[in-house]
Amino acid sequence: MVEQSQWMQIVEANPAHSTWFVKRFRDMAAAGQDLEGEARLVDAMVPRRSRILDAGCGSGRVGGALARAGHDVVGVDVDPVLIDAAIEDHPGPQWLVGDLAELDLAGQGVAAGFEVVVAAGNVMPFLAPTTRREVLQRLRSHVAERGRIVVGFGAGRGYDFADFLDDARASGLEPDLLLAGWDLRPFRDDSDFLVAVLRPD
């Protein structure tokens, strides 16, 4: 039995949290805010009709945008409320409930070999700390041989960037590119956000 993610601990303590999260992003979309920066970066990395795994997909904004751009998207999230919202708001991708620490898409009839696996929206800090390497290893097992994994999260969330990069290397992933945001700014030691483009070693 894997340790419960920090996200689900929050939901357990406050069952209304997931509904609040869904409403927050629906309100932002209705207000015309740009919610597709992560998807634009990932879209630029691969040709049309690529297979993309949205790991920790939340309510589907990144995977939904990538599907609208012409990609074959599978999204996985541990929170069924968020998956229900993804199905409602972003039809097209295959949305699945699942814990990334136990990710086994082949067991659900979905082949591995994704050109890109993306974990946006602070997915990594919301994991249970004891499962971080296991999650990275499972993401690695789902990416194509020449594919890449793109992870983005902010500082001050209990997961040091240096520790994350150590965990990535220990999980068989090497950084190809480190950025300070989804808008392609270069990463520096004092950056408050990390976007890591990783490849299987």
PDB file of C-alpha atoms in Angstrom:
ATOM      1  CA  MET A   1       0.000   0.000   0.000  1.00  0.00           C
ATOM      2  CA  VAL A   2       1.571   3.299  -1.088  1.00  0.00           C
ATOM      3  CA  GLU A   3       1.426   6.382   1.089  1.00  0.00           C
ATOM      4  CA  GLN A   4      -1.518   8.647   0.307  1.00  0.00           C
ATOM      5  CA  SER A   5      -0.586  11.681  -1.780  1.00  0.00           C
ATOM      6  CA  GLN A   6      -0.517  15.089  -0.152  1.00  0.00           C
ATOM      7  CA  TRP A   7      -3.291  16.151  -2.533  1.00  0.00           C
ATOM      8  CA  MET A   8      -5.624  13.432  -1.268  1.00  0.00           C
ATOM      9  CA  GLN A   9      -4.702  14.250   2.331  1.00  0.00           C
ATOM     10  CA  ILE A  10      -5.898  17.801   1.638  1.00  0.00           C
ATOM     11  CA  VAL A  11      -9.115  16.481   0.074  1.00  0.00           C
ATOM     12  CA  GLU A  12      -9.690  14.131   2.989  1.00  0.00           C
ATOM     13  CA  ALA A  13      -9.355  17.041   5.416  1.00  0.00           C
ATOM     14  CA  ASN A  14     -11.546  19.302   3.242  1.00  0.00           C
ATOM     15  CA  PRO A  15     -13.875  17.388   0.901  1.00  0.00           C
ATOM     16  CA  ALA A  16     -14.903  20.635  -0.829  1.00  0.00           C
ATOM     17  CA  HIS A  17     -11.332  21.313  -1.977  1.00  0.00           C
ATOM     18  CA  SER A  18     -11.620  19.473  -5.299  1.00  0.00           C
ATOM     19  CA  THR A  19     -14.837  21.280  -6.229  1.00  0.00           C
ATOM     20  CA  TRP A  20     -13.215  24.602  -5.333  1.00  0.00           C
ATOM     21  CA  PHE A  21     -10.229  23.719  -7.539  1.00  0.00           C
ATOM     22  CA  VAL A  22     -12.452  22.891 -10.520  1.00  0.00           C
ATOM     23  CA  LYS A  23     -14.451  26.101 -10.108  1.00  0.00           C
ATOM     24  CA  ARG A  24     -11.285  28.171  -9.803  1.00  0.00           C
ATOM     25  CA  PHE A  25      -9.988  27.066 -13.187  1.00  0.00           C
ATOM     26  CA  ARG A  26     -13.395  27.269 -14.838  1.00  0.00           C
ATOM     27  CA  ASP A  27     -13.679  30.854 -13.601  1.00  0.00           C
ATOM     28  CA  MET A  28     -10.192  31.661 -14.883  1.00  0.00           C
ATOM     29  CA  ALA A  29     -11.043  30.209 -18.296  1.00  0.00           C
ATOM     30  CA  ALA A  30     -14.335  32.140 -18.405  1.00  0.00           C
ATOM     31  CA  ALA A  31     -12.413  35.326 -17.613  1.00  0.00           C
ATOM     32  CA  GLY A  32     -10.187  34.730 -20.632  1.00  0.00           C
ATOM     33  CA  GLN A  33      -6.989  33.982 -18.727  1.00  0.00           C
ATOM     34  CA  ASP A  34      -4.257  32.129 -20.589  1.00  0.00           C
ATOM     35  CA  LEU A  35      -4.226  28.585 -19.195  1.00  0.00           C
ATOM     36  CA  GLU A  36      -2.388  26.898 -22.065  1.00  0.00           C
ATOM     37  CA  GLY A  37       1.255  27.924 -21.625  1.00  0.00           C
ATOM     38  CA  GLU A  38       2.335  24.440 -20.550  1.00  0.00           C
ATOM     39  CA  ALA A  39       0.519  22.880 -23.499  1.00  0.00           C
ATOM     40  CA  ARG A  40       2.161  25.259 -25.977  1.00  0.00           C
ATOM     41  CA  LEU A  41       5.630  24.226 -24.824  1.00  0.00           C
ATOM     42  CA  VAL A  42       4.821  20.521 -25.015  1.00  0.00           C
ATOM     43  CA  ASP A  43       3.128  20.941 -28.410  1.00  0.00           C
ATOM     44  CA  ALA A  44       6.314  22.547 -29.766  1.00  0.00           C
ATOM     45  CA  MET A  45       8.337  19.470 -28.789  1.00  0.00           C
ATOM     46  CA  VAL A  46       6.525  16.889 -30.911  1.00  0.00           C
ATOM     47  CA  PRO A  47       4.848  16.447 -34.297  1.00  0.00           C
ATOM     48  CA  ARG A  48       1.066  16.396 -34.667  1.00  0.00           C
ATOM     49  CA  ARG A  49      -0.784  13.249 -33.583  1.00  0.00           C
ATOM     50  CA  SER A  50       1.855  12.401 -30.985  1.00  0.00           C
ATOM     51  CA  ARG A  51       0.899  10.291 -27.982  1.00  0.00           C
ATOM     52  CA  ILE A  52       1.059  12.358 -24.796  1.00  0.00           C
ATOM     53  CA  LEU A  53       0.467  11.316 -21.205  1.00  0.00           C
ATOM     54  CA  ASP A  54      -0.813  14.064 -18.911  1.00  0.00           C
ATOM     55  CA  ALA A  55       0.328  12.729 -15.527  1.00  0.00           C
ATOM     56  CA  GLY A  56      -1.543  14.333 -12.650  1.00  0.00           C
ATOM     57  CA  CYS A  57      -3.898  15.896 -15.185  1.00  0.00           C
ATOM     58  CA  GLY A  58      -6.195  17.587 -12.672  1.00  0.00           C
ATOM     59  CA  SER A  59      -9.318  18.912 -14.367  1.00  0.00           C
ATOM     60  CA  GLY A  60      -7.779  18.506 -17.806  1.00  0.00           C
ATOM     61  CA  ARG A  61      -6.673  21.953 -18.942  1.00  0.00           C
ATOM     62  CA  VAL A  62      -3.219  20.873 -20.254  1.00  0.00           C
ATOM     63  CA  GLY A  63      -4.290  17.580 -21.786  1.00  0.00           C
ATOM     64  CA  GLY A  64      -7.408  19.178 -23.217  1.00  0.00           C
ATOM     65  CA  ALA A  65      -5.381  21.879 -24.956  1.00  0.00           C
ATOM     66  CA  LEU A  66      -2.975  19.283 -26.347  1.00  0.00           C
ATOM     67  CA  ALA A  67      -5.872  17.220 -27.685  1.00  0.00           C
ATOM     68  CA  ARG A  68      -7.312  20.304 -29.385  1.00  0.00           C
ATOM     69  CA  ALA A  69      -3.866  20.826 -30.957  1.00  0.00           C
ATOM     70  CA  GLY A  70      -4.177  17.402 -32.569  1.00  0.00           C
ATOM     71  CA  HIS A  71      -2.474  14.992 -30.168  1.00  0.00           C
ATOM     72  CA  ASP A  72      -3.574  11.626 -28.799  1.00  0.00           C
ATOM     73  CA  VAL A  73      -3.830  12.319 -25.059  1.00  0.00           C
ATOM     74  CA  VAL A  74      -4.291  10.130 -22.016  1.00  0.00           C
ATOM     75  CA  GLY A  75      -4.749  11.871 -18.673  1.00  0.00           C
ATOM     76  CA  VAL A  76      -4.417  10.289 -15.234  1.00  0.00           C
ATOM     77  CA  ASP A  77      -5.235  11.790 -11.843  1.00  0.00           C
ATOM     78  CA  VAL A  78      -5.810  10.359  -8.388  1.00  0.00           C
ATOM     79  CA  ASP A  79      -8.828  12.602  -7.707  1.00  0.00           C
ATOM     80  CA  PRO A  80     -12.082  11.336  -9.272  1.00  0.00           C
ATOM     81  CA  VAL A  81     -13.755  14.749  -8.918  1.00  0.00           C
ATOM     82  CA  LEU A  82     -11.069  16.274 -11.132  1.00  0.00           C
ATOM     83  CA  ILE A  83     -11.353  13.466 -13.658  1.00  0.00           C
ATOM     84  CA  ASP A  84     -15.137  13.979 -13.845  1.00  0.00           C
ATOM     85  CA  ALA A  85     -14.492  17.675 -14.570  1.00  0.00           C
ATOM     86  CA  ALA A  86     -11.922  16.791 -17.247  1.00  0.00           C
ATOM     87  CA  ILE A  87     -14.420  14.487 -18.960  1.00  0.00           C
ATOM     88  CA  GLU A  88     -17.075  17.206 -18.891  1.00  0.00           C
ATOM     89  CA  ASP A  89     -14.896  20.171 -19.890  1.00  0.00           C
ATOM     90  CA  HIS A  90     -12.429  18.535 -22.289  1.00  0.00           C
ATOM     91  CA  PRO A  91     -13.987  15.704 -24.298  1.00  0.00           C
ATOM     92  CA  GLY A  92     -11.637  13.747 -26.528  1.00  0.00           C
ATOM     93  CA  PRO A  93      -8.729  12.527 -24.394  1.00  0.00           C
ATOM     94  CA  GLN A  94      -8.949   9.334 -22.386  1.00  0.00           C
ATOM     95  CA  TRP A  95      -9.244  10.410 -18.740  1.00  0.00           C
ATOM     96  CA  LEU A  96      -8.455   7.814 -16.056  1.00  0.00           C
ATOM     97  CA  VAL A  97      -8.510   7.780 -12.267  1.00  0.00           C
ATOM     98  CA  GLY A  98      -5.229   6.450 -10.902  1.00  0.00           C
ATOM     99  CA  ASP A  99      -2.421   7.006  -8.434  1.00  0.00           C
ATOM    100  CA  LEU A 100       0.828   7.878 -10.220  1.00  0.00           C
ATOM    101  CA  ALA A 101       2.724   5.833  -7.629  1.00  0.00           C
ATOM    102  CA  GLU A 102       0.919   2.761  -8.969  1.00  0.00           C
ATOM    103  CA  LEU A 103       0.739   3.810 -12.625  1.00  0.00           C
ATOM    104  CA  ASP A 104       0.363   0.803 -14.916  1.00  0.00           C
ATOM    105  CA  LEU A 105      -1.505   1.835 -18.031  1.00  0.00           C
ATOM    106  CA  ALA A 106      -0.851  -1.477 -19.754  1.00  0.00           C
ATOM    107  CA  GLY A 107      -2.981  -3.060 -17.044  1.00  0.00           C
ATOM    108  CA  GLN A 108      -5.817  -0.790 -18.211  1.00  0.00           C
ATOM    109  CA  GLY A 109      -5.335  -1.634 -21.867  1.00  0.00           C
ATOM    110  CA  VAL A 110      -3.326   1.507 -22.707  1.00  0.00           C
ATOM    111  CA  ALA A 111       0.042   0.972 -24.362  1.00  0.00           C
ATOM    112  CA  ALA A 112       3.129   2.743 -23.063  1.00  0.00           C
ATOM    113  CA  GLY A 113       5.548   4.465 -25.444  1.00  0.00           C
ATOM    114  CA  PHE A 114       4.351   8.067 -25.105  1.00  0.00           C
ATOM    115  CA  GLU A 115       6.380  10.666 -26.997  1.00  0.00           C
ATOM    116  CA  VAL A 116       5.937  13.047 -24.065  1.00  0.00           C
ATOM    117  CA  VAL A 117       4.858  12.619 -20.473  1.00  0.00           C
ATOM    118  CA  VAL A 118       3.950  15.959 -18.895  1.00  0.00           C
ATOM    119  CA  ALA A 119       3.457  16.633 -15.180  1.00  0.00           C
ATOM    120  CA  ALA A 120       2.442  20.279 -14.893  1.00  0.00           C
ATOM    121  CA  GLY A 121       0.614  22.221 -12.199  1.00  0.00           C
ATOM    122  CA  ASN A 122       2.833  21.339  -9.238  1.00  0.00           C
ATOM    123  CA  VAL A 123       2.097  17.620  -9.507  1.00  0.00           C
ATOM    124  CA  MET A 124       5.411  16.587  -7.942  1.00  0.00           C
ATOM    125  CA  PRO A 125       5.062  18.522  -4.660  1.00  0.00           C
ATOM    126  CA  PHE A 126       1.559  17.101  -4.191  1.00  0.00           C
ATOM    127  CA  LEU A 127       2.938  13.551  -4.079  1.00  0.00           C
ATOM    128  CA  ALA A 128       3.728  11.801  -0.831  1.00  0.00           C
ATOM    129  CA  PRO A 129       7.495  12.333  -0.370  1.00  0.00           C
ATOM    130  CA  THR A 130       8.042   8.577  -0.025  1.00  0.00           C
ATOM    131  CA  THR A 131       6.607   7.980  -3.521  1.00  0.00           C
ATOM    132  CA  ARG A 132       8.534  10.589  -5.521  1.00  0.00           C
ATOM    133  CA  ARG A 133      11.145   8.249  -6.981  1.00  0.00           C
ATOM    134  CA  GLU A 134       8.566   5.532  -7.583  1.00  0.00           C
ATOM    135  CA  VAL A 135       6.448   8.004  -9.557  1.00  0.00           C
ATOM    136  CA  LEU A 136       9.424   9.140 -11.622  1.00  0.00           C
ATOM    137  CA  GLN A 137      10.341   5.523 -12.350  1.00  0.00           C
ATOM    138  CA  ARG A 138       6.788   4.763 -13.433  1.00  0.00           C
ATOM    139  CA  LEU A 139       6.695   7.829 -15.685  1.00  0.00           C
ATOM    140  CA  ARG A 140       9.991   6.672 -17.180  1.00  0.00           C
ATOM    141  CA  SER A 141       8.504   3.235 -17.882  1.00  0.00           C
ATOM    142  CA  HIS A 142       5.693   4.863 -19.878  1.00  0.00           C
ATOM    143  CA  VAL A 143       7.793   7.149 -22.104  1.00  0.00           C
ATOM    144  CA  ALA A 144       9.094   6.080 -25.517  1.00  0.00           C
ATOM    145  CA  GLU A 145      12.787   5.296 -25.912  1.00  0.00           C
ATOM    146  CA  ARG A 146      13.474   8.689 -27.472  1.00  0.00           C
ATOM    147  CA  GLY A 147      10.622  10.435 -25.685  1.00  0.00           C
ATOM    148  CA  ARG A 148      10.843  13.028 -22.949  1.00  0.00           C
ATOM    149  CA  ILE A 149       9.268  13.813 -19.606  1.00  0.00           C
ATOM    150  CA  VAL A 150       8.419  17.427 -18.783  1.00  0.00           C
ATOM    151  CA  VAL A 151       7.921  18.367 -15.130  1.00  0.00           C
ATOM    152  CA  GLY A 152       7.114  21.834 -13.804  1.00  0.00           C
ATOM    153  CA  PHE A 153       6.637  23.091 -10.256  1.00  0.00           C
ATOM    154  CA  GLY A 154       7.308  26.063  -8.027  1.00  0.00           C
ATOM    155  CA  ALA A 155       9.780  26.660  -5.230  1.00  0.00           C
ATOM    156  CA  GLY A 156       8.707  26.748  -1.600  1.00  0.00           C
ATOM    157  CA  ARG A 157       6.453  23.714  -1.864  1.00  0.00           C
ATOM    158  CA  GLY A 158       8.506  21.277   0.164  1.00  0.00           C
ATOM    159  CA  TYR A 159      10.455  19.746  -2.719  1.00  0.00           C
ATOM    160  CA  ASP A 160      13.861  21.298  -3.367  1.00  0.00           C
ATOM    161  CA  PHE A 161      14.761  21.548  -7.045  1.00  0.00           C
ATOM    162  CA  ALA A 162      18.152  19.932  -6.336  1.00  0.00           C
ATOM    163  CA  ASP A 163      16.434  17.032  -4.554  1.00  0.00           C
ATOM    164  CA  PHE A 164      14.069  16.601  -7.484  1.00  0.00           C
ATOM    165  CA  LEU A 165      16.957  16.434  -9.954  1.00  0.00           C
ATOM    166  CA  ASP A 166      18.731  13.905  -7.721  1.00  0.00           C
ATOM    167  CA  ASP A 167      15.543  11.821  -7.633  1.00  0.00           C
ATOM    168  CA  ALA A 168      15.206  12.079 -11.419  1.00  0.00           C
ATOM    169  CA  ARG A 169      18.754  10.838 -11.993  1.00  0.00           C
ATOM    170  CA  ALA A 170      18.233   8.026  -9.477  1.00  0.00           C
ATOM    171  CA  SER A 171      15.130   7.061 -11.470  1.00  0.00           C
ATOM    172  CA  GLY A 172      16.997   6.759 -14.764  1.00  0.00           C
ATOM    173  CA  LEU A 173      16.254  10.242 -16.112  1.00  0.00           C
ATOM    174  CA  GLU A 174      18.726  12.875 -17.255  1.00  0.00           C
ATOM    175  CA  PRO A 175      17.919  16.581 -17.733  1.00  0.00           C
ATOM    176  CA  ASP A 176      18.034  17.758 -21.333  1.00  0.00           C
ATOM    177  CA  LEU A 177      16.894  21.301 -20.545  1.00  0.00           C
ATOM    178  CA  LEU A 178      16.122  23.295 -17.406  1.00  0.00           C
ATOM    179  CA  LEU A 179      13.885  26.369 -17.636  1.00  0.00           C
ATOM    180  CA  ALA A 180      12.572  28.886 -15.114  1.00  0.00           C
ATOM    181  CA  GLY A 181       9.056  28.822 -16.549  1.00  0.00           C
ATOM    182  CA  TRP A 182       6.857  27.553 -19.335  1.00  0.00           C
ATOM    183  CA  ASP A 183       7.736  30.726 -21.274  1.00  0.00           C
ATOM    184  CA  LEU A 184      11.277  29.416 -21.968  1.00  0.00           C
ATOM    185  CA  ARG A 185      13.234  31.636 -19.569  1.00  0.00           C
ATOM    186  CA  PRO A 186      16.552  29.976 -18.642  1.00  0.00           C
ATOM    187  CA  PHE A 187      16.804  28.374 -15.209  1.00  0.00           C
ATOM    188  CA  ARG A 188      19.161  29.992 -12.692  1.00  0.00           C
ATOM    189  CA  ASP A 189      20.133  29.163  -9.125  1.00  0.00           C
ATOM    190  CA  ASP A 190      17.711  31.808  -7.815  1.00  0.00           C
ATOM    191  CA  SER A 191      14.750  30.804 -10.025  1.00  0.00           C
ATOM    192  CA  ASP A 192      11.469  30.310  -8.188  1.00  0.00           C
ATOM    193  CA  PHE A 193      10.078  27.853 -10.740  1.00  0.00           C
ATOM    194  CA  LEU A 194      11.531  24.848 -12.542  1.00  0.00           C
ATOM    195  CA  VAL A 195      10.521  23.250 -15.798  1.00  0.00           C
ATOM    196  CA  ALA A 196      12.708  20.188 -16.343  1.00  0.00           C
ATOM    197  CA  VAL A 197      12.792  18.399 -19.691  1.00  0.00           C
ATOM    198  CA  LEU A 198      14.089  14.912 -18.928  1.00  0.00           C
ATOM    199  CA  ARG A 199      15.084  11.965 -21.112  1.00  0.00           C
ATOM    200  CA  PRO A 200      15.568   8.311 -20.249  1.00  0.00           C
ATOM    201  CA  ASP A 201      19.265   7.596 -19.726  1.00  0.00           C
TER     202      ASP A 201
END
